[in-house]
Amino acid sequence: METTSNSSVFLLTVNGQIEGANFPDYDHLYCKYCYVYGHDWAPTTGLEEGITQITSKSSQSHKLIWNFPLETTFKSTNPSGWPQLVVSVYGPDVFGNDVVRGYGATHIPFTPGQHIRTIPMFVPEPTWRLQKFTGWLLGRRPEYTDPKVVAHGEGREVTRVRSQGFVTVSFHIMTKDMKRMGYDMGPMNSSTVQSATSSQSGDAQ
Amino acid sequence: MAASSEIREKLRKKRRALQDTLAKNKNEDDIQALVPSARFNMDKQPTAMKEAVGSDEDPGETLRRTLRAQREKRKTKLLEQSFVQDEDVGEVSPTQYNSPNEGPSSRADDSVVFTRPPTGSQRGVSVKSEQPSRSLHLDTFVTRHLQEKLRAARSKGESLQQQETSEDSSEPVSRLQRLKDRDTITRFDREAHPVSSRRHDDPLTLRTRVKFQEQAGRVEKDFPSAEEAYNFFTFNYEPDQPSKPESKSRMRQKHRDGVEEDDRDGNRQEEAEEEEEAEEDEAEEDNQDQNEFQSEEAPLVRNEDDLFVIDHSPQDFVEVRKAEYVGLKMRVQRDRELLFTPSFLTVPTSVKLPENMKPRFLEDEGLYVGQRPAVSMTNENISENRILKMAEGSKWFGDDGKILALPDPIKESSTRPPLFHMDEELDPALQTVYRKTMKSQYANLYIAGATDPEGDYQLDVDVSGLIFSHHPLFSREHVLASRLAQLYDQYLSRQQNNLTGHLTEKLNGLRKALRNMMRIHGEQGSSEALQHRISEYSLEVRNTRQLRDLEQEKDRTLLRSIIKVWKEIKSLREFQKYTNTPFKLFLRRENVDRALDEWEYEGEILKEVLELEAESEEQHQKKLAEYNKQLEDWKLWRKKQKAKRRKKKKKKKGQTQDDTEEEDEEEQDQDETESEDPFEEDPVKPEVPERPGVDSLERWVREKASRIRRKPGEAILIPELSTSGGITGNDQCPRPEIARREDVSRRSLFIKILYNHKEVSRTDSCSLSTDFRVHFGQIFNLKVLNCPHSINLQVFEEIGSSYSLLVQVFVPVPDPSVVTGRAPIEEIEFSSNQHVMFDHEGVGSDVPLSFESDGSNKLTLLTSGKLSCCVSWGVGEEGVPLAPPLSQHPAGAHRGPGHLDAVSYIGASGLYDMKKIGEWAIQSRLDPNDPKNTSIMHLLKVATSGEVTAPDYFRLEHLQEEFNFVSDEEIERSKRFRLLRLRNQEAPEFRNYKFVPLLEREVSDKVFQDYEKRLKEGETIDTRQHLDPHRAVVAKYLQQIQESVINRFILSKHHYQLSDLVIEEEIPSIGILGINLFKLAESKRPLKPERKERKKVTAQNLSDGDIRLLVNVIRAHNIPIRKPQSNKPGQSSQSAIQGSDWYLSQVQVRPFVEVSFQRTVLQTTTADGPNPSWNEELQLPFNAPNGDYSTGSLQSVKDEVFINIFDEVLYETGPSDKSRATSIHTQIEKHWLGSVKIPFSTIYSQSKIDGAFKVNTPAVLLGYSREHGSTSVYDQWRSTQGGTFIRLFITVEPQLMPGESVRQKIKEAEFNSQEDERLLQASEKFEIHAAGGYPDRPCITTVIDLSGKTVFITRYIRPLNPPQEFLDGFPNNPQEATSLVAQYVSLIPSLPDQVSFSATCDLLSTCDQFLTLLAGDEQEHAVLLCNYFLFLGKKAWLIIGTAIPEGPTAYVLTHEQSGYFIWNPSSGQFYEKGDTFCPLQTVGCLVNSDNVWFNIQKNPSPLHTNFDITKAKMWKPFFSRSFSHPGLSSVQPEELVYRQTDKAAAAELQDRVEKILKEKIMEWRPRHPTRWNRYCNTTLKQFLPKLELSRGQNVAEGHRVELQNLLGDYRISGFPLHLPFSEVGPIIEAVHSTGVHNIHSSTVEFALAVYIHPYPNNVLSVWVYLASLVRT
């Protein structure tokens, strides 16, 4: 850990918002988000976790709109374990119990610029039919022990899931020092960025 | 009614068949025998039909029908007799009904008469086709009779129509017109159905018209050739001839009929005739039409007809008119015309059935009718109605008026035998057998790279032509001609080879050489070698001569047979007066010089004779030699015989007869042996070989020469075959020949080309020429994608529009070198075994054929011929052959497709085997220059060039290396990658290492220091730290076991279960649901609150500070109290006894509790008295090691929670000088009273610990006493129980998921076991059952031994001897020995498995292993103790249960006279069954060597448990009657061997420990000087052995007194600590936790003594006496 203080890092800034969701059957949902990242990553600023307001569908549109801002900066020494955004959506069921409506995850885009991601959401299925019924009745549906498992592969094979809907997230990605560290994040779409990075690298040299 | 419809259907078919035959053979008469007259109806017809059809109908049906027919026949007869008048009606209607069936067929008969094809070529068939019809002849008399009548009637009609026929061509219209008129009339009275009649009528008129057109057209189109015309007019039409005799015979028959059948009146006959006639007229016409149809392709005609109509239609012209309004009514009406709504009313049966037909119910007639499928009534009605609307609706209904239906196919019950053994093993016969999948032969056969542009391969198939060497249409002449041609070919080829000439020359040469040799031989005399050579030569000469003779003979016979065949052809031609083949044989004569020829001839003969003579001479010599030898033998034998006989004879006869005997014997030379001595096998006297006469030889030679050779002077005959002969024109040929020729001309052939069994192309069809050659001359270019396997040419013969496969020819797939242009055309012979027979001159195939007049010498010829074709690979531009490379091309079947694909050839695993790859490469002949093979070639080069060792991997992409960033070594060297790799491997140091630096230079070498150190340490044992070499070895051994076990579990750790990932409500049982419902009614805030179950949290997503340890210190009992400080030893006790006022006045004790965990120390407030109540909650933070909060990591936390009870003692120090008056300085000292140690792992696995814990108090507490004496309340238990107890509640917040799931996973990991599978299953079942019924009671039946195998637990129990000295020590006091043994066991250090093996599983070592390792958990202690007890003759069991603080643990139960005792093996203490302070909380099961009993009593606490295991209601045994104990042998050794511990080593250790402790205490007091009271030290040292002896009992008082005496004015507080020895660390920790060093008084002195008592097997008991002395 002591090495991090003076070692070289690159930065990844995630701005954006959880725009909304499309859950055809449900209403009055809210969303939790968190990041999952590898060992060599650490958030420097911004919130790592958050919870949105409850939103309801309008009479015209059937979209749920949150427009909940995300703003986090990560520092890292290793692209392995690139952060993932994990979103989980909750809402009341028929009896007013708060139940999970979906889990989903997406990698933070790694090319600088604006991105929109539509995350398919899913929930774990009950093991038994009877459990499905009692779960529905008592409002206690199966949930992941930790929403973060959806960002990992390990152990997922034991679960059965059902797809639920979609959450749309928009990102504005900025990176710093990636190129300098030898990571080429694909083509830069604007010349200004290029020149900026080149001047930066020039400075560094 | 399937049957009747079937009949109908068959009739229809029959009719069609008849018509077909008619179309072919229009002069058919006899067929009518098959068809009974329409008049002769109803009753007869089914019978007739039955005959015709019966063969392929089931007998029941037939029987039924015959019965019915007979019944009806009788009926009709009656009717006929009684109502003659009604007959008309009665008969007409049936006729109507039957007409569709019979009408056409009866009509068909007559057609013959009228229409005649212009050519008569097909006549010959008639005889043949008569046969089947004859078989169908009805044999009933009546039938014939009626037939006769019919014929008679028809003959009239015939004569009439014959005229018409003659007029036919000239004025067909008029005739047809007439016919038509007549027809309509008849038809109307016959067919009552107006619709059908109309329908029938229309086409009729049209057809007549058509016919006219046809006729006209024919006249124009195929204007008959002169020949045809001639034939047409001159030929006698055969049908005319039979008609006459037939009519005659009919007349005759009629006569007979008249006699025989009296009952029939003439009237009726006439009537019948009339009707017949009428019918016939109509029939004729129809037939004519039909005939036309058959011959001239009906549909075409119809079309033409339509055109004809359209021509005259005015509506063809475009017309514009206004939109037409159709009124609603109109439209409805129209709709009604078009639309139809089927009603759902039941249709009356009469509608559905043909008229006058009563419904038959087959079932009632006793016949089996299957069950109809269930259809709802309405649906059935609807469909019936719908069907009835249809034109031919009636055919859908059966005889019973229902829709025809097959029986319901669905079976009620399964036909498959039910499988009863669902859970047991299947019957082996029903077991599914796994067979390896077989790859399809054609799968994956694409030529590699065929999709590439360069890989388009082309196969050229050149089909040039076909020559038949025999064809069914060959005439006899053709047969001969082809034979001639063959012979001539043979002749030519022989001529070309000229074998005879060759051999003759060779013979001459040999002869010459031989002669030379003979000459030399004659001059020089013989040498052995020469002799040998000569004989060899002569042999060669002989052989050659024989060969030549053979060849000459062949030549001769060939020539002869050529001539013979030619003669046969000539004679045949003469005989048949026409020629069919153009072959002509010329024999060219080559005259020779007669004299020369003769001379040569004679010379040849002479030579031969000479040679033969020589040979025979030689042979003769040989024979002679043989003879001589044999004769010698014989003579010898004979002499012996004679001698013998003489002796005999002499005995028998007198001397007188001797002479005659002699003579006789001489005479009897030869047959004597047989006559005289039949018993002995005597050698026959050899005959003298005859010398062959030269004459006979010469004769033989001459004979042979004349046979095989040309006669001298005879001209040499050279046959020449030419095709210059003309073929007789058709006009000069007889009819059969013409028919044949026509047949030939009609045939054409084409060839289908099949590539890999798929048709890819076919040639144009070429007509067969008269010489039976077909020239195709077509080349097909096949673009090839698949590997060629077979190229198949199918020859098809086409006759008219139908074609049939004649023969198949398989062409070999060419080598890639065979390229178009260079490949020669091959002739492939073929033959087929088709059987063909003709009625014309064609000889047919597979038909015996004879050229002899008497029909002998038959030969059977099969269709055969030669197909000349050529298959080669195409040539692309620039002359590149478009053939696949050789390696990819399987040349034939013997080289399977496996060679193509390396993987399929050597198998996937073989890819790693260089040798195999090499083999494969050689076998498949890889092209080294092919870029596709470079990778393999490269690899092979590496593999074969010895200097580089082949890599142990196979790379399909050998270029991979070029894409590597850096070499492997460089990666190895990189610190960063090393760090990453180690982290990935989860090396403990790096498991949670964060921020691996981005740059290499930022990785410091320090990072690896710990890791490398650990690696080094693993190898060397630090004896210094361990103090004891043995323990060091043991520690290492343990570590190794741990590692191996961890490795074993590393996989199972990553096996996740659903419960690990998903939180799911369990299925509530009905009871729980009920309770839940009941709870709804409960008050919301009950008076007695209960602990709520907290939500469990998986440890994964936790971080530092999230977890706290909650310790709720509630109260304590029986804390030792201070003793008054008194210098006099006797006083204190006295005062204590004196009264209660002392207690009241004096502060007894002010205890507080200090909880330390992970270097955090918290303490409670101070309470008063020996029974304080704190009720305080302490929260201690918890940090997981390395910040890893995974379950496994948490379980391996070794930290312990120390709960120490201290007494807070206030001392007034001497008041300071300044403020003596105003202030008092007090000094607080805390005196350690006791401690409780709870490992974190227990808390973690238990999730909460609640109960009264016995405080581990030292045996002696200086300055304190346990006796209160004040209240009598505790007297009762105090007497028995001298312990201090503290009540605690400890838990972790938030509640962590205990490691239970890990345990389950271990079970899943399935250790291999040597136990019986059945036992394992039973134990699993037992445990599951137990867990199901009583989840809180532990039940263990199997454990895992150190080698990782599952072992049944009873195997561990066996009486084992404790160290002998324990037994010897107290021979009279078994009780003492028992406690000594218990103490011994408790002195073995305890090492919880869960900690040591990171919670992987319980490993149970056997007792000897346990004693060697000197470490183990409670179970091992308990097992050992139990075994000792058993040895001591006690009844002992292992108790598997839960206790505090250990959690699931094992205790030992003994049964003695005084009752049951429960032993804690790790402390050596025992409790009575009724002891409330027994740490054992639940009794799960009992184990001894025989069985396991599970506790099924209501209350599992030992207090309430009945330990009588015989009671089945309370204890459930594992082995019961149903599952008896299989006699498990013990895993324990028979005897334990103990070795004495080295006392000197113990003493040494003792000194070292003392030294270390002293150093440590000084270390802990860095700011204060630590003074050691040496005197006290020695005194304490003296105490310790006594303590050991008395096991810490009843010596407390003595110490203090003694010390007091010794030291005088000191305030002494101190205690001995007793520990089992494992390492120094725990001792230091224990000393530290007492806090003795914390006394900061300046005057304090310390005393410390260590005593180590050695027990056998290096079990060491460590005593540490600590005391602090404060001078008062």
mmCIF file of C-alpha atoms in Angstrom, chain A residues 49-169:
data_model
loop_
_atom_site.group_PDB
_atom_site.id
_atom_site.type_symbol
_atom_site.label_atom_id
_atom_site.label_comp_id
_atom_site.label_asym_id
_atom_site.label_seq_id
_atom_site.Cartn_x
_atom_site.Cartn_y
_atom_site.Cartn_z
ATOM 1 C CA GLU A 49 -22.429 3.635 -3.987
ATOM 2 C CA GLY A 50 -25.730 5.326 -4.276
ATOM 3 C CA ILE A 51 -29.421 4.956 -4.232
ATOM 4 C CA THR A 52 -31.835 6.817 -6.422
ATOM 5 C CA GLN A 53 -35.176 8.279 -5.773
ATOM 6 C CA ILE A 54 -38.293 6.306 -6.414
ATOM 7 C CA THR A 55 -39.670 7.071 -9.796
ATOM 8 C CA SER A 56 -43.036 6.384 -11.297
ATOM 9 C CA LYS A 57 -44.157 5.981 -14.803
ATOM 10 C CA SER A 58 -45.892 8.849 -16.448
ATOM 11 C CA SER A 59 -49.263 8.400 -17.994
ATOM 12 C CA GLN A 60 -47.882 8.866 -21.485
ATOM 13 C CA SER A 61 -44.609 7.093 -21.414
ATOM 14 C CA HIS A 62 -43.908 3.794 -19.873
ATOM 15 C CA LYS A 63 -40.353 4.627 -19.155
ATOM 16 C CA LEU A 64 -39.042 5.097 -15.677
ATOM 17 C CA ILE A 65 -36.774 8.097 -15.498
ATOM 18 C CA TRP A 66 -34.266 8.604 -12.740
ATOM 19 C CA ASN A 67 -31.621 10.838 -14.230
ATOM 20 C CA PHE A 68 -29.479 10.087 -11.291
ATOM 21 C CA PRO A 69 -25.973 11.443 -11.590
ATOM 22 C CA LEU A 70 -22.874 9.357 -11.283
ATOM 23 C CA GLU A 71 -19.568 10.955 -10.600
ATOM 24 C CA THR A 72 -16.613 8.951 -9.565
ATOM 25 C CA THR A 73 -12.941 9.019 -10.248
ATOM 26 C CA PHE A 74 -10.807 5.976 -9.984
ATOM 27 C CA LYS A 75 -7.135 5.607 -9.882
ATOM 28 C CA SER A 76 -5.460 2.461 -10.883
ATOM 29 C CA THR A 77 -2.226 0.851 -11.715
ATOM 30 C CA ASN A 78 -3.566 -1.997 -13.712
ATOM 31 C CA PRO A 79 -6.332 -2.199 -16.248
ATOM 32 C CA SER A 80 -7.164 -5.647 -14.988
ATOM 33 C CA GLY A 81 -10.197 -5.402 -12.819
ATOM 34 C CA TRP A 82 -11.599 -2.483 -14.753
ATOM 35 C CA PRO A 83 -14.512 -1.069 -12.816
ATOM 36 C CA GLN A 84 -17.948 -2.330 -13.420
ATOM 37 C CA LEU A 85 -21.130 -0.564 -12.579
ATOM 38 C CA VAL A 86 -23.595 -2.787 -10.823
ATOM 39 C CA VAL A 87 -27.164 -1.617 -10.695
ATOM 40 C CA SER A 88 -29.971 -3.251 -8.862
ATOM 41 C CA VAL A 89 -33.534 -2.099 -9.079
ATOM 42 C CA TYR A 90 -36.069 -2.456 -6.313
ATOM 43 C CA GLY A 91 -39.660 -1.620 -5.969
ATOM 44 C CA PRO A 92 -42.816 -2.527 -4.160
ATOM 45 C CA ASP A 93 -44.796 -5.534 -5.161
ATOM 46 C CA VAL A 94 -48.548 -5.936 -5.064
ATOM 47 C CA PHE A 95 -48.599 -6.114 -1.308
ATOM 48 C CA GLY A 96 -46.276 -3.204 -0.863
ATOM 49 C CA ASN A 97 -43.264 -5.278 0.047
ATOM 50 C CA ASP A 98 -40.009 -4.017 -1.263
ATOM 51 C CA VAL A 99 -38.687 -6.633 -3.636
ATOM 52 C CA VAL A 100 -35.859 -6.742 -6.060
ATOM 53 C CA ARG A 101 -36.761 -6.160 -9.674
ATOM 54 C CA GLY A 102 -33.482 -6.692 -11.349
ATOM 55 C CA TYR A 103 -29.751 -6.896 -11.210
ATOM 56 C CA GLY A 104 -27.404 -5.876 -13.910
ATOM 57 C CA ALA A 105 -23.845 -4.906 -14.523
ATOM 58 C CA THR A 106 -21.778 -3.271 -17.174
ATOM 59 C CA HIS A 107 -18.157 -2.406 -17.560
ATOM 60 C CA ILE A 108 -17.352 1.245 -17.480
ATOM 61 C CA PRO A 109 -16.523 2.113 -21.072
ATOM 62 C CA PHE A 110 -12.823 2.500 -21.530
ATOM 63 C CA THR A 111 -12.682 4.823 -24.436
ATOM 64 C CA PRO A 112 -12.979 8.455 -23.523
ATOM 65 C CA GLY A 113 -16.117 10.099 -24.706
ATOM 66 C CA GLN A 114 -19.799 9.692 -24.339
ATOM 67 C CA HIS A 115 -21.387 6.307 -24.150
ATOM 68 C CA ILE A 116 -24.809 5.001 -23.543
ATOM 69 C CA ARG A 117 -25.243 1.577 -22.153
ATOM 70 C CA THR A 118 -28.434 -0.377 -21.891
ATOM 71 C CA ILE A 119 -28.084 -2.946 -19.186
ATOM 72 C CA PRO A 120 -30.325 -5.958 -19.293
ATOM 73 C CA MET A 121 -31.687 -6.730 -15.874
ATOM 74 C CA PHE A 122 -32.474 -10.051 -14.341
ATOM 75 C CA VAL A 123 -33.455 -11.590 -11.065
ATOM 76 C CA PRO A 124 -32.672 -14.969 -9.607
ATOM 77 C CA GLU A 125 -35.399 -17.507 -9.925
ATOM 78 C CA PRO A 126 -36.806 -19.409 -6.974
ATOM 79 C CA THR A 127 -35.702 -22.966 -6.733
ATOM 80 C CA TRP A 128 -39.148 -24.390 -6.289
ATOM 81 C CA ARG A 129 -42.502 -23.506 -7.599
ATOM 82 C CA LEU A 130 -43.818 -23.404 -4.093
ATOM 83 C CA GLN A 131 -41.123 -20.987 -3.134
ATOM 84 C CA LYS A 132 -42.136 -18.850 -6.008
ATOM 85 C CA PHE A 133 -45.602 -18.753 -4.659
ATOM 86 C CA THR A 134 -44.655 -18.142 -1.058
ATOM 87 C CA GLY A 135 -42.098 -15.616 -2.170
ATOM 88 C CA TRP A 136 -44.764 -13.798 -4.042
ATOM 89 C CA LEU A 137 -47.149 -14.076 -1.156
ATOM 90 C CA LEU A 138 -44.760 -12.986 1.516
ATOM 91 C CA GLY A 139 -42.859 -10.552 -0.618
ATOM 92 C CA ARG A 140 -39.573 -12.262 -0.034
ATOM 93 C CA ARG A 141 -38.139 -13.153 -3.347
ATOM 94 C CA PRO A 142 -34.753 -14.660 -3.849
ATOM 95 C CA GLU A 143 -32.027 -12.093 -3.862
ATOM 96 C CA TYR A 144 -28.354 -12.194 -4.412
ATOM 97 C CA THR A 145 -26.436 -12.244 -1.209
ATOM 98 C CA ASP A 146 -24.516 -9.402 -2.685
ATOM 99 C CA PRO A 147 -25.468 -7.508 -5.804
ATOM 100 C CA LYS A 148 -21.810 -7.466 -6.682
ATOM 101 C CA VAL A 149 -21.848 -11.095 -7.664
ATOM 102 C CA VAL A 150 -23.416 -10.111 -10.941
ATOM 103 C CA ALA A 151 -20.143 -8.483 -11.843
ATOM 104 C CA HIS A 152 -18.260 -11.712 -11.344
ATOM 105 C CA GLY A 153 -18.378 -14.955 -13.130
ATOM 106 C CA GLU A 154 -17.450 -17.206 -10.313
ATOM 107 C CA GLY A 155 -20.267 -19.187 -8.803
ATOM 108 C CA ARG A 156 -22.875 -17.807 -11.125
ATOM 109 C CA GLU A 157 -23.411 -21.177 -12.690
ATOM 110 C CA VAL A 158 -25.474 -22.305 -9.731
ATOM 111 C CA THR A 159 -28.089 -19.631 -10.247
ATOM 112 C CA ARG A 160 -31.031 -19.494 -12.572
ATOM 113 C CA VAL A 161 -32.283 -16.119 -13.539
ATOM 114 C CA ARG A 162 -35.158 -14.523 -15.336
ATOM 115 C CA SER A 163 -34.815 -11.398 -17.374
ATOM 116 C CA GLN A 164 -36.772 -8.397 -16.281
ATOM 117 C CA GLY A 165 -36.114 -5.199 -18.132
ATOM 118 C CA PHE A 166 -33.478 -2.695 -19.029
ATOM 119 C CA VAL A 167 -31.680 0.141 -17.359
ATOM 120 C CA THR A 168 -30.110 2.802 -19.469
ATOM 121 C CA VAL A 169 -26.999 4.511 -18.242
#
